[in-house]
Amino acid sequence: MTLGLAVLGSTGSVGTSALEVVRHHPDRLHVVTLAAKGRRLAELLEQVREFRPVQVAVADPATARELAAAVPEGVEVVAGDEAAGIAATHPDVDRVVAAMVGAAGLPATYAAIGAGKDVALANKESLVVAGRLLTELAAAKGVALLPVDSEHVAIHQALRGGRPEEVRRLVLTASGGPFREREASTWGEILPEEALRHPTWSMGAKITIDSATLMNKGLELIEASHLFGVPGERLDVVVHPQSIVHSLVEFRDGSWLAQLSVNDMVFPIQYALAYPERWENRFPRLGLADVGHLDFEPLDGDRFPAVALARQALEAGDSGPAVLNAANEEAVHAFLDHRISFPAVVDTVRAVLDSHEAVAVGTLEEALEWDRWGRERARERLRAIG
Ligand code: MG
């Protein structure tokens, strides 16, 4: 029996890497369903022809009709806002790769867990917007919520070396982004095209901007808090430009465990698909002597305040991270559209977060309501400054 997968966000950066892992393990994995926004129709169609899913989900109905006319016989096409959730909960699916971008991925993730599917979670915004809801639902349903983010996969592995009470803190590594060494007084001149040239990882546009502002690391800090049940004060960030050490755990006896590999998404994705097993593969091997040296430096919180803002949101309580994330998504899109400057991205997030009084969130609807509230506030502000 091979493991049946739903790949949500199949034409994105993580989705295509997940399919690359499937390609390497035809004896262990097969694709049951694919879901995508449908913007890259030709690519999606190619995936359907190669992986032969039984069902494909796209949000846009017009795109779905076009797809339905072109897919091989026997492939069902579903459309609409609920389509990704339908693909995630198909009866033949064993594990869901949740790799959609942004808070838009939350309902499908929630549906997958609710249906008792194990989830390999690349959509970090889901955990940021509704972390407590998702982890509580996963515990109630007895499903595994497995990270795909390289940092969290590293911590997940390191934590296998000790008991929870033996852990002192979790330390996330950050590449520092493309502007780590750039004079902050010149940041107003940064154009999206420049910010999109990320030095170490190949990723989609939204996460690439998040990596440049270091908001990605802030979102990951919140994600780590939920995934591993560790409060913010026991989570740290260290800058590591080579992105070879993917993160670390410090234990109470002063021992550290770190996880290293070549920085390619196929490693963390395979880990999340194989867990609790480890599979042989033919991915590129790490040569320590080729790397030569590994550098670490403190995060400069004055130049990169995004991590502190995320910490502030986490400590404020449930709705705080949802609002932070919503404001950030809106601000990043405004920057990518050339409507605001690079420094205005994090300034917008700060202003919206500061105007928010955090409250507990008990349902998915409430989480989505705070997401809308954060977006509205951010848009008002973006109109005023853009
Ligand atoms: Mg990451």
GROMACS .gro file of C-alpha atoms and ligand atoms in nm:
model
  387
    1MET     CA    1   0.000   0.000   0.000
    2THR     CA    2   0.137   0.338  -0.093
    3LEU     CA    3   0.046   0.654   0.095
    4GLY     CA    4  -0.228   0.856  -0.082
    5LEU     CA    5  -0.161   1.230  -0.098
    6ALA     CA    6  -0.363   1.545  -0.147
    7VAL     CA    7  -0.130   1.821  -0.267
    8LEU     CA    8  -0.290   2.159  -0.205
    9GLY     CA    9  -0.111   2.444  -0.383
   10SER     CA   10   0.042   2.195  -0.626
   11THR     CA   11   0.181   2.449  -0.875
   12GLY     CA   12   0.356   2.660  -0.609
   13SER     CA   13   0.713   2.628  -0.491
   14VAL     CA   14   0.644   2.377  -0.211
   15GLY     CA   15   0.381   2.192  -0.415
   16THR     CA   16   0.619   2.125  -0.703
   17SER     CA   17   0.889   2.013  -0.457
   18ALA     CA   18   0.636   1.776  -0.296
   19LEU     CA   19   0.562   1.626  -0.639
   20GLU     CA   20   0.936   1.591  -0.696
   21VAL     CA   21   0.950   1.381  -0.376
   22VAL     CA   22   0.658   1.169  -0.509
   23ARG     CA   23   0.853   1.119  -0.832
   24HIS     CA   24   1.144   0.976  -0.629
   25HIS     CA   25   0.921   0.734  -0.435
   26PRO     CA   26   0.663   0.578  -0.668
   27ASP     CA   27   0.669   0.265  -0.450
   28ARG     CA   28   0.570   0.462  -0.139
   29LEU     CA   29   0.361   0.760  -0.249
   30HIS     CA   30   0.083   0.834  -0.495
   31VAL     CA   31  -0.124   1.145  -0.566
   32VAL     CA   32  -0.499   1.115  -0.501
   33THR     CA   33  -0.597   1.480  -0.541
   34LEU     CA   34  -0.440   1.808  -0.652
   35ALA     CA   35  -0.560   2.159  -0.567
   36ALA     CA   36  -0.439   2.489  -0.707
   37LYS     CA   37  -0.569   2.839  -0.761
   38GLY     CA   38  -0.560   2.767  -1.132
   39ARG     CA   39  -0.347   3.062  -1.243
   40ARG     CA   40  -0.089   2.824  -1.392
   41LEU     CA   41  -0.332   2.610  -1.586
   42ALA     CA   42  -0.081   2.456  -1.830
   43GLU     CA   43   0.143   2.346  -1.545
   44LEU     CA   44  -0.150   2.203  -1.350
   45LEU     CA   45  -0.265   2.009  -1.654
   46GLU     CA   46   0.084   1.867  -1.696
   47GLN     CA   47   0.079   1.753  -1.332
   48VAL     CA   48  -0.258   1.585  -1.386
   49ARG     CA   49  -0.122   1.397  -1.687
   50GLU     CA   50   0.189   1.286  -1.501
   51PHE     CA   51   0.048   1.196  -1.158
   52ARG     CA   52  -0.303   1.086  -1.258
   53PRO     CA   53  -0.498   1.207  -0.954
   54VAL     CA   54  -0.864   1.104  -0.928
   55GLN     CA   55  -0.969   1.462  -0.852
   56VAL     CA   56  -0.842   1.815  -0.920
   57ALA     CA   57  -0.968   2.123  -0.738
   58VAL     CA   58  -0.945   2.480  -0.862
   59ALA     CA   59  -1.106   2.784  -0.703
   60ASP     CA   60  -1.209   2.972  -1.018
   61PRO     CA   61  -1.514   2.815  -1.197
   62ALA     CA   62  -1.415   2.939  -1.544
   63THR     CA   63  -1.068   2.788  -1.506
   64ALA     CA   64  -1.228   2.467  -1.381
   65ARG     CA   65  -1.440   2.439  -1.699
   66GLU     CA   66  -1.132   2.489  -1.914
   67LEU     CA   67  -0.946   2.226  -1.712
   68ALA     CA   68  -1.235   1.978  -1.725
   69ALA     CA   69  -1.228   1.993  -2.105
   70ALA     CA   70  -0.860   1.903  -2.113
   71VAL     CA   71  -0.800   1.643  -1.839
   72PRO     CA   72  -0.783   1.269  -1.917
   73GLU     CA   73  -1.104   1.072  -1.882
   74GLY     CA   74  -1.190   0.969  -1.527
   75VAL     CA   75  -1.035   1.274  -1.359
   76GLU     CA   76  -1.298   1.469  -1.168
   77VAL     CA   77  -1.267   1.849  -1.158
   78VAL     CA   78  -1.420   2.038  -0.865
   79ALA     CA   79  -1.448   2.418  -0.846
   80GLY     CA   80  -1.524   2.696  -0.603
   81ASP     CA   81  -1.408   2.827  -0.268
   82GLU     CA   82  -1.468   2.491  -0.101
   83ALA     CA   83  -1.282   2.293  -0.369
   84ALA     CA   84  -0.948   2.268  -0.186
   85GLY     CA   85  -1.132   2.141   0.122
   86ILE     CA   86  -1.306   1.875  -0.090
   87ALA     CA   87  -0.971   1.763  -0.233
   88ALA     CA   88  -0.820   1.754   0.117
   89THR     CA   89  -1.092   1.531   0.258
   90HIS     CA   90  -1.127   1.280  -0.029
   91PRO     CA   91  -1.174   0.932   0.127
   92ASP     CA   92  -0.862   0.788  -0.042
   93VAL     CA   93  -0.634   1.059   0.096
   94ASP     CA   94  -0.405   0.951   0.384
   95ARG     CA   95  -0.187   1.261   0.417
   96VAL     CA   96  -0.243   1.619   0.303
   97VAL     CA   97   0.035   1.847   0.186
   98ALA     CA   98  -0.104   2.190   0.276
   99ALA     CA   99   0.107   2.425   0.066
  100MET     CA  100  -0.132   2.705  -0.022
  101VAL     CA  101  -0.015   3.064   0.027
  102GLY     CA  102  -0.152   3.284   0.304
  103ALA     CA  103  -0.451   3.270   0.536
  104ALA     CA  104  -0.660   3.153   0.237
  105GLY     CA  105  -0.525   2.805   0.311
  106LEU     CA  106  -0.681   2.788   0.656
  107PRO     CA  107  -1.029   2.645   0.578
  108ALA     CA  108  -0.886   2.352   0.378
  109THR     CA  109  -0.630   2.275   0.651
  110TYR     CA  110  -0.905   2.285   0.911
  111ALA     CA  111  -1.127   2.058   0.700
  112ALA     CA  112  -0.842   1.809   0.650
  113ILE     CA  113  -0.773   1.780   1.024
  114GLY     CA  114  -1.146   1.761   1.096
  115ALA     CA  115  -1.169   1.465   0.855
  116GLY     CA  116  -0.890   1.288   1.044
  117LYS     CA  117  -0.621   1.331   0.776
  118ASP     CA  118  -0.256   1.366   0.876
  119VAL     CA  119  -0.133   1.704   0.755
  120ALA     CA  120   0.213   1.802   0.631
  121LEU     CA  121   0.175   2.173   0.692
  122ALA     CA  122   0.369   2.413   0.472
  123ASN     CA  123   0.102   2.682   0.500
  124LYS     CA  124   0.244   2.852   0.810
  125GLU     CA  125  -0.023   3.124   0.797
  126SER     CA  126  -0.283   2.861   0.899
  127LEU     CA  127  -0.106   2.810   1.231
  128VAL     CA  128  -0.047   3.182   1.275
  129VAL     CA  129  -0.413   3.269   1.222
  130ALA     CA  130  -0.566   2.980   1.417
  131GLY     CA  131  -0.285   2.789   1.588
  132ARG     CA  132  -0.470   2.690   1.901
  133LEU     CA  133  -0.781   2.579   1.711
  134LEU     CA  134  -0.579   2.363   1.473
  135THR     CA  135  -0.358   2.199   1.736
  136GLU     CA  136  -0.655   2.131   1.965
  137LEU     CA  137  -0.854   1.980   1.676
  138ALA     CA  138  -0.553   1.768   1.573
  139ALA     CA  139  -0.518   1.637   1.929
  140ALA     CA  140  -0.892   1.561   1.950
  141LYS     CA  141  -0.886   1.377   1.613
  142GLY     CA  142  -0.558   1.198   1.687
  143VAL     CA  143  -0.400   1.322   1.364
  144ALA     CA  144  -0.036   1.413   1.309
  145LEU     CA  145   0.033   1.779   1.234
  146LEU     CA  146   0.374   1.758   1.069
  147PRO     CA  147   0.585   2.060   0.978
  148VAL     CA  148   0.720   2.115   0.629
  149ASP     CA  149   0.896   2.442   0.702
  150SER     CA  150   1.267   2.354   0.715
  151GLU     CA  151   1.322   2.515   1.058
  152HIS     CA  152   1.038   2.325   1.218
  153VAL     CA  153   1.137   2.000   1.053
  154ALA     CA  154   1.485   2.051   1.206
  155ILE     CA  155   1.336   2.112   1.551
  156HIS     CA  156   1.099   1.816   1.510
  157GLN     CA  157   1.402   1.593   1.447
  158ALA     CA  158   1.613   1.741   1.728
  159LEU     CA  159   1.326   1.697   1.976
  160ARG     CA  160   1.342   1.323   1.917
  161GLY     CA  161   1.668   1.338   2.115
  162GLY     CA  162   1.506   1.421   2.450
  163ARG     CA  163   1.190   1.448   2.659
  164PRO     CA  164   0.980   1.769   2.658
  165GLU     CA  165   1.079   1.860   3.016
  166GLU     CA  166   1.448   1.835   2.919
  167VAL     CA  167   1.418   2.111   2.655
  168ARG     CA  168   1.548   2.455   2.750
  169ARG     CA  169   1.472   2.644   2.430
  170LEU     CA  170   1.421   2.617   2.058
  171VAL     CA  171   1.640   2.828   1.830
  172LEU     CA  172   1.528   2.909   1.476
  173THR     CA  173   1.794   2.993   1.223
  174ALA     CA  174   1.736   3.282   0.978
  175SER     CA  175   1.934   3.347   0.660
  176GLY     CA  176   1.900   3.718   0.736
  177GLY     CA  177   1.750   3.784   0.393
  178PRO     CA  178   1.900   3.983   0.106
  179PHE     CA  179   1.930   4.309   0.305
  180ARG     CA  180   2.117   4.171   0.607
  181GLU     CA  181   2.418   4.392   0.534
  182ARG     CA  182   2.244   4.681   0.358
  183GLU     CA  183   2.235   5.024   0.521
  184ALA     CA  184   1.882   5.076   0.659
  185SER     CA  185   1.879   5.442   0.544
  186THR     CA  186   1.866   5.316   0.181
  187TRP     CA  187   1.577   5.073   0.230
  188GLY     CA  188   1.326   5.325   0.094
  189GLU     CA  189   1.481   5.273  -0.252
  190ILE     CA  190   1.432   4.895  -0.255
  191LEU     CA  191   1.206   4.782  -0.539
  192PRO     CA  192   1.011   4.453  -0.539
  193GLU     CA  193   1.229   4.319  -0.822
  194GLU     CA  194   1.536   4.354  -0.602
  195ALA     CA  195   1.372   4.205  -0.295
  196LEU     CA  196   1.262   3.904  -0.500
  197ARG     CA  197   1.623   3.806  -0.563
  198HIS     CA  198   1.661   3.599  -0.246
  199PRO     CA  199   2.010   3.462  -0.184
  200THR     CA  200   1.963   3.110  -0.047
  201TRP     CA  201   1.621   2.956  -0.104
  202SER     CA  202   1.404   2.950  -0.415
  203MET     CA  203   1.049   3.043  -0.309
  204GLY     CA  204   0.727   3.217  -0.409
  205ALA     CA  205   0.692   3.597  -0.411
  206LYS     CA  206   0.503   3.638  -0.082
  207ILE     CA  207   0.744   3.433   0.130
  208THR     CA  208   1.041   3.593  -0.043
  209ILE     CA  209   0.930   3.939   0.070
  210ASP     CA  210   0.860   3.797   0.417
  211SER     CA  211   1.218   3.666   0.417
  212ALA     CA  212   1.351   4.010   0.323
  213THR     CA  213   1.163   4.185   0.607
  214LEU     CA  214   1.225   3.884   0.838
  215MET     CA  215   0.850   3.869   0.900
  216ASN     CA  216   0.886   3.511   0.777
  217LYS     CA  217   1.092   3.441   1.088
  218GLY     CA  218   0.832   3.612   1.303
  219LEU     CA  219   0.557   3.393   1.153
  220GLU     CA  220   0.779   3.088   1.208
  221LEU     CA  221   0.826   3.179   1.572
  222ILE     CA  222   0.447   3.177   1.617
  223GLU     CA  223   0.425   2.855   1.416
  224ALA     CA  224   0.689   2.691   1.641
  225SER     CA  225   0.507   2.798   1.954
  226HIS     CA  226   0.191   2.616   1.838
  227LEU     CA  227   0.355   2.311   1.683
  228PHE     CA  228   0.577   2.235   1.980
  229GLY     CA  229   0.372   2.385   2.265
  230VAL     CA  230   0.653   2.617   2.371
  231PRO     CA  231   0.590   2.977   2.489
  232GLY     CA  232   0.752   3.275   2.318
  233GLU     CA  233   1.012   3.333   2.590
  234ARG     CA  234   1.164   2.991   2.515
  235LEU     CA  235   1.195   3.060   2.143
  236ASP     CA  236   1.494   3.239   1.992
  237VAL     CA  237   1.622   3.338   1.651
  238VAL     CA  238   1.984   3.337   1.535
  239VAL     CA  239   2.108   3.459   1.196
  240HIS     CA  240   2.291   3.192   0.996
  241PRO     CA  241   2.357   3.315   0.640
  242GLN     CA  242   2.453   2.975   0.489
  243SER     CA  243   2.115   2.813   0.571
  244ILE     CA  244   2.281   2.475   0.633
  245VAL     CA  245   2.190   2.439   1.001
  246HIS     CA  246   1.811   2.446   0.975
  247SER     CA  247   1.744   2.505   1.346
  248LEU     CA  248   1.847   2.384   1.689
  249VAL     CA  249   1.726   2.268   2.029
  250GLU     CA  250   1.910   2.347   2.351
  251PHE     CA  251   1.855   2.097   2.634
  252ARG     CA  252   1.876   2.170   3.006
  253ASP     CA  253   2.220   2.006   3.043
  254GLY     CA  254   2.368   2.254   2.794
  255SER     CA  255   2.371   2.009   2.502
  256TRP     CA  256   2.248   2.128   2.163
  257LEU     CA  257   2.106   1.919   1.882
  258ALA     CA  258   2.097   2.069   1.534
  259GLN     CA  259   1.984   1.935   1.198
  260LEU     CA  260   2.182   2.000   0.881
  261SER     CA  261   2.128   1.928   0.514
  262VAL     CA  262   2.166   2.086   0.172
  263ASN     CA  263   1.913   2.372   0.161
  264ASP     CA  264   1.658   2.224  -0.074
  265MET     CA  265   1.289   2.190   0.015
  266VAL     CA  266   1.283   1.824  -0.091
  267PHE     CA  267   1.453   1.731   0.239
  268PRO     CA  268   1.195   1.874   0.482
  269ILE     CA  269   0.908   1.764   0.254
  270GLN     CA  270   1.032   1.406   0.237
  271TYR     CA  271   1.071   1.406   0.617
  272ALA     CA  272   0.708   1.515   0.658
  273LEU     CA  273   0.585   1.253   0.411
  274ALA     CA  274   0.799   0.967   0.543
  275TYR     CA  275   0.757   1.032   0.917
  276PRO     CA  276   0.786   0.826   1.135
  277GLU     CA  277   1.007   0.646   0.881
  278ARG     CA  278   1.322   0.768   0.709
  279TRP     CA  279   1.363   0.685   0.343
  280GLU     CA  280   1.674   0.643   0.131
  281ASN     CA  281   1.692   0.895  -0.154
  282ARG     CA  282   1.918   1.032  -0.425
  283PHE     CA  283   1.899   1.398  -0.323
  284PRO     CA  284   2.224   1.599  -0.319
  285ARG     CA  285   2.445   1.518  -0.019
  286LEU     CA  286   2.596   1.774   0.216
  287GLY     CA  287   2.976   1.798   0.208
  288LEU     CA  288   3.091   1.970   0.527
  289ALA     CA  289   3.441   2.032   0.394
  290ASP     CA  290   3.286   2.200   0.087
  291VAL     CA  291   3.079   2.427   0.313
  292GLY     CA  292   3.398   2.508   0.507
  293HIS     CA  293   3.251   2.722   0.782
  294LEU     CA  294   2.915   2.795   0.939
  295ASP     CA  295   2.851   3.151   1.061
  296PHE     CA  296   2.611   3.268   1.329
  297GLU     CA  297   2.529   3.622   1.439
  298PRO     CA  298   2.261   3.788   1.651
  299LEU     CA  299   1.946   3.921   1.490
  300ASP     CA  300   1.957   4.302   1.462
  301GLY     CA  301   1.618   4.385   1.610
  302ASP     CA  302   1.648   4.759   1.538
  303ARG     CA  303   1.687   4.706   1.164
  304PHE     CA  304   1.452   4.405   1.155
  305PRO     CA  305   1.168   4.465   1.403
  306ALA     CA  306   0.936   4.204   1.246
  307VAL     CA  307   1.037   3.924   1.483
  308ALA     CA  308   0.969   4.142   1.788
  309LEU     CA  309   0.628   4.235   1.641
  310ALA     CA  310   0.542   3.868   1.597
  311ARG     CA  311   0.648   3.800   1.955
  312GLN     CA  312   0.428   4.090   2.069
  313ALA     CA  313   0.132   3.943   1.876
  314LEU     CA  314   0.191   3.595   2.018
  315GLU     CA  315   0.206   3.723   2.375
  316ALA     CA  316  -0.106   3.938   2.326
  317GLY     CA  317  -0.317   3.625   2.260
  318ASP     CA  318  -0.518   3.442   1.993
  319SER     CA  319  -0.642   3.725   1.771
  320GLY     CA  320  -0.305   3.907   1.779
  321PRO     CA  321  -0.123   3.676   1.535
  322ALA     CA  322  -0.430   3.662   1.306
  323VAL     CA  323  -0.429   4.042   1.282
  324LEU     CA  324  -0.050   4.058   1.240
  325ASN     CA  325  -0.066   3.807   0.955
  326ALA     CA  326  -0.358   3.978   0.780
  327ALA     CA  327  -0.189   4.319   0.793
  328ASN     CA  328   0.133   4.165   0.665
  329GLU     CA  329  -0.034   3.990   0.369
  330GLU     CA  330  -0.203   4.315   0.264
  331ALA     CA  331   0.115   4.519   0.306
  332VAL     CA  332   0.329   4.269   0.113
  333HIS     CA  333   0.082   4.275  -0.178
  334ALA     CA  334   0.085   4.656  -0.175
  335PHE     CA  335   0.466   4.652  -0.190
  336LEU     CA  336   0.468   4.395  -0.472
  337ASP     CA  337   0.223   4.624  -0.661
  338HIS     CA  338   0.465   4.918  -0.616
  339ARG     CA  339   0.207   5.101  -0.402
  340ILE     CA  340   0.422   5.136  -0.087
  341SER     CA  341   0.790   5.137   0.003
  342PHE     CA  342   0.977   4.843   0.153
  343PRO     CA  343   1.001   4.992   0.505
  344ALA     CA  344   0.626   5.069   0.494
  345VAL     CA  345   0.550   4.694   0.496
  346VAL     CA  346   0.657   4.639   0.856
  347ASP     CA  347   0.543   4.992   0.958
  348THR     CA  348   0.191   4.900   0.840
  349VAL     CA  349   0.193   4.576   1.038
  350ARG     CA  350   0.307   4.760   1.351
  351ALA     CA  351   0.039   5.029   1.318
  352VAL     CA  352  -0.240   4.774   1.273
  353LEU     CA  353  -0.116   4.553   1.555
  354ASP     CA  354  -0.083   4.850   1.791
  355SER     CA  355  -0.446   4.945   1.719
  356HIS     CA  356  -0.567   4.595   1.812
  357GLU     CA  357  -0.688   4.474   2.152
  358ALA     CA  358  -0.628   4.096   2.143
  359VAL     CA  359  -0.904   3.853   2.248
  360ALA     CA  360  -0.944   3.474   2.270
  361VAL     CA  361  -1.058   3.296   1.950
  362GLY     CA  362  -1.288   2.996   1.991
  363THR     CA  363  -1.403   2.908   1.638
  364LEU     CA  364  -1.277   2.908   1.280
  365GLU     CA  365  -1.533   3.178   1.195
  366GLU     CA  366  -1.393   3.405   1.466
  367ALA     CA  367  -1.037   3.349   1.340
  368LEU     CA  368  -1.147   3.440   0.986
  369GLU     CA  369  -1.333   3.741   1.125
  370TRP     CA  370  -1.010   3.875   1.284
  371ASP     CA  371  -0.830   3.804   0.958
  372ARG     CA  372  -1.085   4.026   0.778
  373TRP     CA  373  -1.057   4.293   1.049
  374GLY     CA  374  -0.678   4.304   1.013
  375ARG     CA  375  -0.704   4.332   0.635
  376GLU     CA  376  -0.958   4.614   0.656
  377ARG     CA  377  -0.741   4.811   0.898
  378ALA     CA  378  -0.433   4.753   0.684
  379ARG     CA  379  -0.613   4.863   0.366
  380GLU     CA  380  -0.732   5.185   0.529
  381ARG     CA  381  -0.377   5.263   0.628
  382LEU     CA  382  -0.231   5.158   0.293
  383ARG     CA  383  -0.478   5.392   0.116
  384ALA     CA  384  -0.365   5.676   0.343
  385ILE     CA  385   0.009   5.625   0.277
  386GLY     CA  386   0.003   5.475  -0.079
  387MG      MG  387   1.130   2.842   0.681
   0.00000   0.00000   0.00000
